[in-house]
Amino acid sequence: MVKSNLILVLGDQLTLDIAAIKKADKSKDYIILAEVDAEAEYVKHHPKKIAFIFSAMRHFATRLRKLGWKVLYSEINDPENSQNIIGEVLRYAEKVDANELVVTKPGEWRLIKVLEDIPLKVAILEDDRFIASHAEFENWASDKKTLRMEFFYREMRRKTNLLMDGDKPIGGKWNFDKENRKSPPKKIISPKVINFKNDETTENVLYLVNERYNSHFGELYPFNYAVTPEEANLALEKFINESLSLFGDYQDAMMLDEPFLYHALISLYLNTGLLDPLETCRKVEKAFINGVAPLNAVEGFIRQIIGWREYIRGIYFLKGPDYLDQNYLDAKRKLPSFYWSGDTKMRCVSQAVLQTKIHSYAHHIQRLMVTGNFALLADIDPKEVHYWYLSVYIDAFEWVEAPNTLGMSQFSDGGVVASKPYISSGAYINRMSNYCKKCHYDVKDKLGEKACPFNALYWSFLIRHKGKFSSNPRMAQMYRNWDRQDENVKTATLSKAQTILSQISKSGTI
Ligand code: FAD
Ligand code: DLZ
Ligand code: SF4
């Protein structure tokens, strides 16, 4: 008799196009989906993220069964559930006397390792939901001195033929960012995101998540995210029709009580298999062809997906597990408690943290130039920052979160992802947001009682790490600006920064 294989599908692999399912035989193989505490708790994920994943898993299992697949599903409150992935695979392996475990490569070294070590015959297949394979990225990287995203992106444009006119980019330029990144307008009426109605499956999951993980950071209710590919597609369509045309212009803008602005809010769906990246980009390209959105917006959006998203994944797998342990700037401070409470007088930070608490979402510039910028300026241990981002964001899976946090945001890889640290004083935040007008601190002040903490911290960061950055041509102007300042002001600035850091160490906030 031909033995069955066990096909393990993880909570971020919820598509029929996943490699392990594409290789499976419906007539004899079993698909395993397992809700387990180990995955929900190895970092304490935001309850909305856990609910999103469990509900999407349950909906996917229903779909598989309707299509005739045999599904072995572990619900979180099943008393027989061993509460970890390996335990569940071994339990089912015994039950069905399986031949082999087949799994698509997880997006995290931790899980890859435990699956490689499982006492079963196992096949780990490459995840081919991406545009570039591991081999293609390695090949691209092999002869490069520096791994800059922009050049990799051009390769991806050529490969996908997105926004191409023969071998030339449409519009004559690869990148239209000069036309993007406007300051926020005085008034904005940003389109509302769809609040999906929860069905019985989602309501059951919400009940269980609320009971089980209510000590985790974040608010479970209201829960309105899509949990099926059909719903995720509706969210994408709405973005294309109502927000895409202004996506480029206000990509970097931040506004009080406007968490989403013109962003797509689709990373959670792309990263879990509810949306396909290439199909998404083709729909967005069509919006340009049909005159629904301008080139600067469409090119900017496509670059985020076939450029940044693919590049970041390439870096994670190219650099290996040791990438997580790097700490180029030797940053050692503890993460201030206001990252978990939002309890700070810095309006920009409290906005980012409180939105994250409610939605499990903040947009790119809030992540990079508010919470990330502050952590970098304050020498926070990158591991603690990584733990925070991985647990609080609904779209966070290590392959995409770690290079963004450790590389792009915290410079802990010494400049693999970023050619210079993403740091700024309050002036940048003031230019790109309306936060400062409603802040306790004065963004124009560097030294006074109410001086914006970003200002002194910015200069003290530059001076503390002068040995590492002063020869970087992209930072020369910053050091020249410092040199031009009065000696007394310099001394007072560094002392102010010290006072801020001591205050945070003592009271956990500022
Ligand atoms: P939009 O702004 O509408 O962009 C469209 C899409 O482009 C996103 O859905 C996303 O898939 C892709 N994209 C844009 N920038 C990036 C990027 N730098 N890396 C990968 N994909 C990108 N993104 C994640 O998906 N998961 C993470 O865990 C994550 N952690 C981050 C941590 C830090 C410190 C920073 C600075 C960025 C992080 N990002 C992460 C990238 C980016 O912030 C999110 O992809 C984006 O905010 C998701 O919201 P959106 O769908 O509205 O994106
Ligand atoms: C993030 C997550 C959570 C919260 N829960 C589960 C789960 O119960 N079962 C599962 O298969 N996957 C879950 N995931 C996603 C995994 O953690 C993810 O597959 C790895 O982090 C690799 O990207
Ligand atoms: Fe943030 Fe400083 Fe502006 Fe306050 S003044 S919102 S702390 S940048």
Coordinates of C-alpha atoms in Angstrom, one line a residue, residues 47-456:
P47 CA -3.8 39.4 20.1
K48 CA -5.1 40.8 16.8
K49 CA -2.3 39.1 15.0
I50 CA -3.0 35.8 16.7
A51 CA -6.7 36.1 15.9
F52 CA -6.0 37.1 12.3
I53 CA -3.8 34.0 11.8
F54 CA -6.0 31.5 13.6
S55 CA -9.1 32.7 11.7
A56 CA -7.4 32.8 8.4
M57 CA -6.1 29.2 9.1
R58 CA -9.6 28.0 9.9
H59 CA -11.0 29.5 6.8
F60 CA -8.2 28.0 4.7
A61 CA -8.9 24.5 6.3
T62 CA -12.6 24.8 5.3
R63 CA -11.6 25.7 1.8
L64 CA -9.2 22.8 1.6
R65 CA -11.9 20.4 2.8
K66 CA -14.4 21.7 0.3
L67 CA -11.8 21.0 -2.4
G68 CA -11.6 17.4 -1.2
W69 CA -8.3 17.6 0.8
K70 CA -7.9 15.5 4.0
V71 CA -7.1 18.1 6.7
L72 CA -5.8 17.4 10.2
Y73 CA -6.5 20.6 12.1
S74 CA -5.4 21.3 15.7
E75 CA -7.6 23.9 17.4
I76 CA -6.0 25.8 20.1
N77 CA -8.3 24.6 22.9
D78 CA -8.2 20.9 21.9
P79 CA -7.0 19.0 25.1
E80 CA -4.9 16.7 22.9
N81 CA -3.0 19.6 21.3
S82 CA 0.6 19.4 22.3
Q83 CA 0.9 23.2 21.8
N84 CA 3.9 23.1 19.5
I85 CA 4.3 22.5 15.8
I86 CA 6.7 19.5 16.1
G87 CA 4.5 17.9 18.8
E88 CA 1.5 18.1 16.5
V89 CA 3.3 16.7 13.5
L90 CA 4.6 13.7 15.5
R91 CA 1.2 13.1 17.0
Y92 CA -0.4 13.0 13.5
A93 CA 2.5 11.0 12.0
E94 CA 1.7 8.2 14.5
K95 CA -2.0 8.4 13.8
V96 CA -1.7 8.0 10.1
D97 CA 1.5 6.1 9.8
A98 CA 3.0 8.7 7.5
N99 CA 5.9 8.1 5.0
E100 CA 7.3 11.6 5.0
L101 CA 6.7 15.2 6.2
V102 CA 6.6 17.8 3.4
V103 CA 6.8 21.5 4.4
T104 CA 7.5 24.7 2.6
K105 CA 10.5 26.5 4.1
P106 CA 9.4 28.6 7.0
G107 CA 10.2 32.3 7.1
E108 CA 12.2 32.0 10.3
W109 CA 15.5 30.3 11.1
R110 CA 14.1 29.1 14.5
L111 CA 11.5 26.9 12.8
I112 CA 13.7 25.8 10.0
K113 CA 16.1 24.4 12.6
V114 CA 13.5 22.5 14.5
L115 CA 12.0 21.0 11.4
E116 CA 15.4 19.9 10.1
D117 CA 15.9 18.1 13.4
I118 CA 12.5 16.4 13.5
P119 CA 12.8 12.6 14.0
L120 CA 10.9 11.9 10.7
K121 CA 11.9 11.8 7.0
V122 CA 11.4 15.5 6.0
A123 CA 11.4 17.4 2.7
I124 CA 11.7 21.2 3.1
L125 CA 10.8 22.9 -0.2
E126 CA 11.7 26.4 -1.2
D127 CA 9.0 28.9 -0.8
D128 CA 8.3 30.1 -4.4
R129 CA 5.7 32.7 -3.6
F130 CA 8.5 35.3 -4.2
I131 CA 9.7 36.9 -7.4
A132 CA 13.4 36.1 -6.8
S133 CA 14.5 32.7 -5.7
H134 CA 17.3 32.3 -3.1
A135 CA 19.7 31.3 -5.9
E136 CA 18.8 34.4 -8.0
F137 CA 19.4 36.7 -5.0
E138 CA 22.7 35.0 -4.1
N139 CA 23.8 35.3 -7.7
W140 CA 22.9 39.0 -7.8
A141 CA 24.7 39.7 -4.6
S142 CA 27.8 37.6 -5.4
D143 CA 29.7 40.3 -7.4
K144 CA 28.4 43.4 -5.5
K145 CA 30.5 45.4 -3.1
T146 CA 27.4 46.9 -1.6
L147 CA 23.9 45.4 -1.8
R148 CA 21.8 48.4 -2.7
M149 CA 18.1 47.8 -3.1
E150 CA 17.8 50.2 -6.1
F151 CA 19.9 48.1 -8.4
F152 CA 18.3 44.8 -7.4
Y153 CA 14.9 46.5 -8.0
R154 CA 15.8 47.2 -11.6
E155 CA 16.5 43.5 -12.1
M156 CA 13.1 42.7 -10.7
R157 CA 11.5 45.2 -13.1
R158 CA 13.2 43.5 -16.0
K159 CA 12.3 40.1 -14.8
T160 CA 8.6 40.8 -14.2
N161 CA 8.3 43.3 -17.1
L162 CA 6.3 45.6 -14.8
L163 CA 6.2 49.2 -16.0
M164 CA 8.6 48.4 -18.8
D165 CA 8.7 49.6 -22.4
G166 CA 10.9 47.0 -24.0
D167 CA 14.1 47.2 -21.9
K168 CA 13.5 50.7 -20.8
P169 CA 11.5 51.8 -17.7
I170 CA 8.2 53.5 -18.6
G171 CA 8.4 57.3 -18.1
G172 CA 12.2 57.2 -18.7
K173 CA 13.2 56.8 -15.1
W174 CA 13.4 53.8 -12.8
N175 CA 12.4 55.8 -9.7
F176 CA 10.0 58.7 -9.2
D177 CA 10.6 59.3 -5.5
K178 CA 11.6 62.9 -6.1
E179 CA 7.9 63.6 -6.8
N180 CA 6.8 61.7 -3.7
R181 CA 7.2 62.3 0.0
K182 CA 5.3 65.5 0.4
S183 CA 4.5 67.0 3.8
P184 CA 1.0 66.3 5.0
P185 CA -1.7 68.7 3.7
K186 CA -3.4 71.0 6.2
K187 CA -6.6 68.9 6.0
I188 CA -6.9 65.3 4.8
I189 CA -9.9 63.2 4.1
S190 CA -8.3 59.8 3.8
P191 CA -10.4 57.0 2.6
K192 CA -11.7 54.6 5.2
V193 CA -10.4 51.1 5.3
I194 CA -13.0 48.3 5.0
N195 CA -14.2 47.0 8.3
F196 CA -14.9 43.4 7.5
K197 CA -17.8 41.8 9.4
N198 CA -16.8 38.8 11.4
D199 CA -18.4 35.5 10.7
E200 CA -19.0 32.7 13.3
T201 CA -15.5 31.3 12.7
T202 CA -13.8 34.6 13.5
E203 CA -16.1 35.2 16.5
N204 CA -15.1 31.8 17.9
V205 CA -11.5 32.6 17.4
L206 CA -11.9 36.0 19.0
Y207 CA -13.5 34.4 22.1
L208 CA -10.6 31.9 22.4
V209 CA -7.8 34.5 21.8
N210 CA -9.4 36.9 24.3
E211 CA -9.4 34.1 27.0
R212 CA -5.9 32.8 26.3
Y213 CA -3.7 35.8 25.4
N214 CA -5.2 38.8 27.1
S215 CA -1.9 39.5 28.9
H216 CA -0.2 40.3 25.6
F217 CA 0.3 43.9 24.5
G218 CA -2.5 45.1 22.2
E219 CA -6.3 45.4 21.8
L220 CA -8.2 42.5 20.3
Y221 CA -11.4 44.4 19.8
P222 CA -12.6 45.7 17.4
F223 CA -11.4 43.1 15.0
N224 CA -12.1 44.1 11.3
Y225 CA -9.3 42.6 9.2
A226 CA -9.9 40.3 6.2
V227 CA -9.4 36.6 6.9
T228 CA -10.0 35.1 3.4
P229 CA -8.4 35.8 0.0
E230 CA -11.7 37.1 -1.3
E231 CA -11.9 39.7 1.5
A232 CA -8.2 40.6 1.1
N233 CA -8.8 41.2 -2.6
L234 CA -11.7 43.6 -1.7
A235 CA -9.3 45.5 0.5
L236 CA -6.8 45.7 -2.3
E237 CA -9.4 46.9 -4.8
K238 CA -10.5 49.6 -2.5
F239 CA -6.9 50.7 -2.0
I240 CA -6.4 50.8 -5.8
N241 CA -9.6 52.8 -6.4
E242 CA -9.5 55.2 -3.5
S243 CA -6.0 55.6 -2.2
L244 CA -3.4 54.6 -4.7
S245 CA -3.4 57.9 -6.7
L246 CA -2.2 59.8 -3.6
F247 CA 0.0 56.9 -2.2
G248 CA 3.2 58.4 -3.6
D249 CA 2.6 62.0 -2.6
Y250 CA 1.8 61.2 1.1
Q251 CA 3.8 58.0 1.5
D252 CA 6.0 59.5 4.2
A253 CA 3.4 61.9 5.8
M254 CA 2.1 61.3 9.4
M255 CA -1.0 62.8 10.8
L256 CA -2.7 62.8 14.2
D257 CA -5.4 60.1 14.4
E258 CA -4.9 59.1 10.8
P259 CA -3.2 55.7 11.1
F260 CA -3.6 54.6 7.5
L261 CA -3.6 57.7 5.4
Y262 CA -3.1 56.5 1.8
H263 CA -1.3 53.3 2.7
A264 CA -2.6 49.9 1.4
L265 CA -2.7 48.0 4.7
I266 CA -2.1 44.7 2.8
S267 CA 1.3 43.5 4.1
L268 CA -0.5 41.1 6.5
Y269 CA -2.3 39.6 3.5
L270 CA 0.8 39.4 1.3
N271 CA 2.8 37.8 4.1
T272 CA 0.3 35.1 4.9
G273 CA -0.6 34.0 1.4
L274 CA -4.0 35.7 1.1
L275 CA -2.7 38.0 -1.6
D276 CA -0.1 37.1 -4.2
P277 CA 2.7 39.8 -4.7
L278 CA 3.0 39.6 -8.4
E279 CA -0.8 39.6 -9.0
T280 CA -1.1 42.5 -6.7
C281 CA 1.5 44.5 -8.7
R282 CA -0.2 43.6 -12.0
K283 CA -3.5 45.0 -10.7
V284 CA -1.7 48.2 -9.6
E285 CA 0.1 48.5 -12.9
K286 CA -3.3 48.2 -14.6
A287 CA -4.5 51.2 -12.6
F288 CA -1.7 53.2 -14.2
I289 CA -2.5 51.9 -17.7
N290 CA -6.2 52.7 -17.2
G291 CA -5.4 56.2 -15.9
V292 CA -6.7 55.5 -12.4
A293 CA -3.4 56.5 -10.8
P294 CA -0.3 58.4 -11.8
L295 CA 3.1 56.9 -12.5
N296 CA 4.8 58.3 -9.4
A297 CA 2.3 56.5 -7.2
V298 CA 2.2 53.3 -9.1
E299 CA 6.0 53.0 -9.5
G300 CA 6.5 53.9 -5.9
F301 CA 4.1 51.2 -4.8
I302 CA 5.4 48.5 -7.1
R303 CA 9.0 49.3 -5.9
Q304 CA 7.9 48.6 -2.3
I305 CA 6.8 45.1 -3.3
I306 CA 9.1 43.8 -6.0
G307 CA 12.0 46.0 -4.7
W308 CA 12.0 46.3 -1.0
R309 CA 10.0 43.3 0.0
E310 CA 12.0 40.9 -2.2
Y311 CA 15.3 42.5 -1.3
I312 CA 14.7 42.3 2.4
R313 CA 13.8 38.6 2.1
G314 CA 17.0 38.1 0.0
I315 CA 19.1 39.6 2.8
Y316 CA 17.5 37.5 5.5
F317 CA 18.3 34.2 3.8
L318 CA 21.6 35.3 2.4
K319 CA 23.0 36.5 5.8
G320 CA 21.8 33.5 7.8
P321 CA 20.9 33.1 11.5
D322 CA 23.9 35.1 12.8
Y323 CA 22.4 38.3 11.3
L324 CA 20.1 38.4 14.3
D325 CA 23.0 38.7 16.8
Q326 CA 24.8 41.6 15.2
N327 CA 25.1 44.8 17.2
Y328 CA 27.5 47.1 15.2
L329 CA 26.9 50.1 17.4
D330 CA 27.2 48.1 20.7
A331 CA 23.8 49.5 21.8
K332 CA 22.9 48.1 25.3
R333 CA 20.1 50.1 26.8
K334 CA 16.8 48.5 27.7
L335 CA 13.7 49.3 25.7
P336 CA 11.9 52.1 27.6
S337 CA 8.6 51.0 29.1
F338 CA 6.7 53.6 27.0
Y339 CA 7.1 51.3 24.0
W340 CA 4.5 49.0 25.7
S341 CA 2.3 51.7 27.3
G342 CA 2.5 54.8 25.0
D343 CA 3.0 56.7 28.2
T344 CA 5.3 59.4 27.0
K345 CA 4.9 63.1 26.5
M346 CA 6.5 62.8 23.0
R347 CA 3.4 63.0 20.9
C348 CA 5.0 61.3 17.8
V349 CA 6.0 58.3 19.9
S350 CA 2.7 58.0 21.8
Q351 CA 0.8 58.2 18.5
A352 CA 2.8 55.4 17.0
V353 CA 2.6 53.2 20.0
L354 CA -1.1 53.7 20.7
Q355 CA -2.0 53.1 17.1
T356 CA 0.0 50.0 17.2
K357 CA -1.8 48.9 20.4
I358 CA -5.2 49.4 18.7
H359 CA -4.5 48.2 15.1
S360 CA -1.3 46.2 15.4
Y361 CA -0.3 48.5 12.6
A362 CA 1.8 51.6 12.0
H363 CA 3.0 52.8 8.7
H364 CA 6.5 52.7 7.4
I365 CA 7.7 56.1 8.5
Q366 CA 6.2 55.8 11.9
R367 CA 8.2 52.5 12.3
L368 CA 11.4 53.9 10.8
M369 CA 11.5 57.6 11.8
V370 CA 9.6 57.6 15.0
T371 CA 9.9 54.5 17.1
G372 CA 12.9 53.2 15.2
N373 CA 14.7 56.5 15.1
F374 CA 14.2 57.0 18.9
A375 CA 15.5 53.5 19.7
L376 CA 18.5 54.1 17.5
L377 CA 19.3 57.5 19.0
A378 CA 18.9 56.2 22.5
D379 CA 21.2 53.2 22.0
I380 CA 18.6 50.6 22.7
D381 CA 19.7 47.0 22.5
P382 CA 18.7 45.9 18.9
K383 CA 17.5 42.5 20.2
E384 CA 15.0 44.2 22.4
V385 CA 13.9 46.4 19.5
H386 CA 13.6 43.3 17.2
Y387 CA 11.5 41.5 19.8
W388 CA 9.2 44.5 20.0
Y389 CA 8.6 44.9 16.3
L390 CA 8.2 41.1 15.8
S391 CA 5.5 40.9 18.5
V392 CA 3.5 44.0 18.0
Y393 CA 2.9 44.2 14.2
I394 CA 0.3 42.1 12.5
D395 CA 2.5 41.7 9.4
A396 CA 5.7 40.8 11.3
F397 CA 7.4 37.5 10.4
E398 CA 11.1 37.3 11.0
W399 CA 12.2 37.1 7.3
V400 CA 10.7 40.5 6.7
E401 CA 10.8 42.1 10.2
A402 CA 14.4 41.4 11.1
P403 CA 16.3 43.0 8.2
N404 CA 13.9 46.0 8.4
T405 CA 14.4 46.4 12.1
L406 CA 18.0 45.4 12.7
G407 CA 19.3 46.5 9.3
M408 CA 17.3 49.4 8.0
S409 CA 16.2 50.8 11.3
Q410 CA 18.9 50.0 13.9
F411 CA 22.0 49.8 11.7
S412 CA 23.1 46.8 13.7
D413 CA 24.3 45.0 10.6
G414 CA 26.9 47.8 10.1
G415 CA 25.4 49.1 6.8
V416 CA 24.3 46.0 4.8
V417 CA 20.8 47.3 4.2
A418 CA 21.2 51.0 4.9
S419 CA 24.0 53.1 3.5
K420 CA 23.7 55.4 6.5
P421 CA 21.7 55.3 9.7
Y422 CA 18.1 56.5 9.5
I423 CA 18.3 59.2 12.2
S424 CA 16.8 62.6 12.4
S425 CA 16.2 65.4 14.9
G426 CA 12.7 66.7 15.6
A427 CA 12.8 68.8 12.4
Y428 CA 12.2 65.9 10.1
I429 CA 9.2 64.7 12.2
N430 CA 7.9 68.2 12.2
R431 CA 8.2 68.6 8.4
M432 CA 6.4 65.3 7.8
S433 CA 3.7 65.4 10.4
N434 CA 1.3 67.6 12.4
Y435 CA 2.4 65.9 15.6
C436 CA 4.7 68.6 17.0
K437 CA 1.9 71.3 17.1
K438 CA 0.1 69.1 19.7
C439 CA 3.2 68.0 21.6
H440 CA 4.3 68.9 25.2
Y441 CA 7.8 69.4 23.8
D442 CA 9.0 72.3 21.6
V443 CA 10.5 70.9 18.3
K444 CA 12.5 74.1 17.8
D445 CA 14.2 73.9 21.2
K446 CA 17.4 71.9 21.8
L447 CA 18.4 72.7 25.3
G448 CA 15.4 74.0 27.4
E449 CA 13.1 72.3 29.8
K450 CA 10.7 71.5 27.1
A451 CA 13.2 70.9 24.3
C452 CA 12.2 68.1 21.9
P453 CA 14.2 65.0 23.0
F454 CA 15.0 64.0 19.5
N455 CA 17.2 67.1 19.0
A456 CA 19.9 66.6 21.7

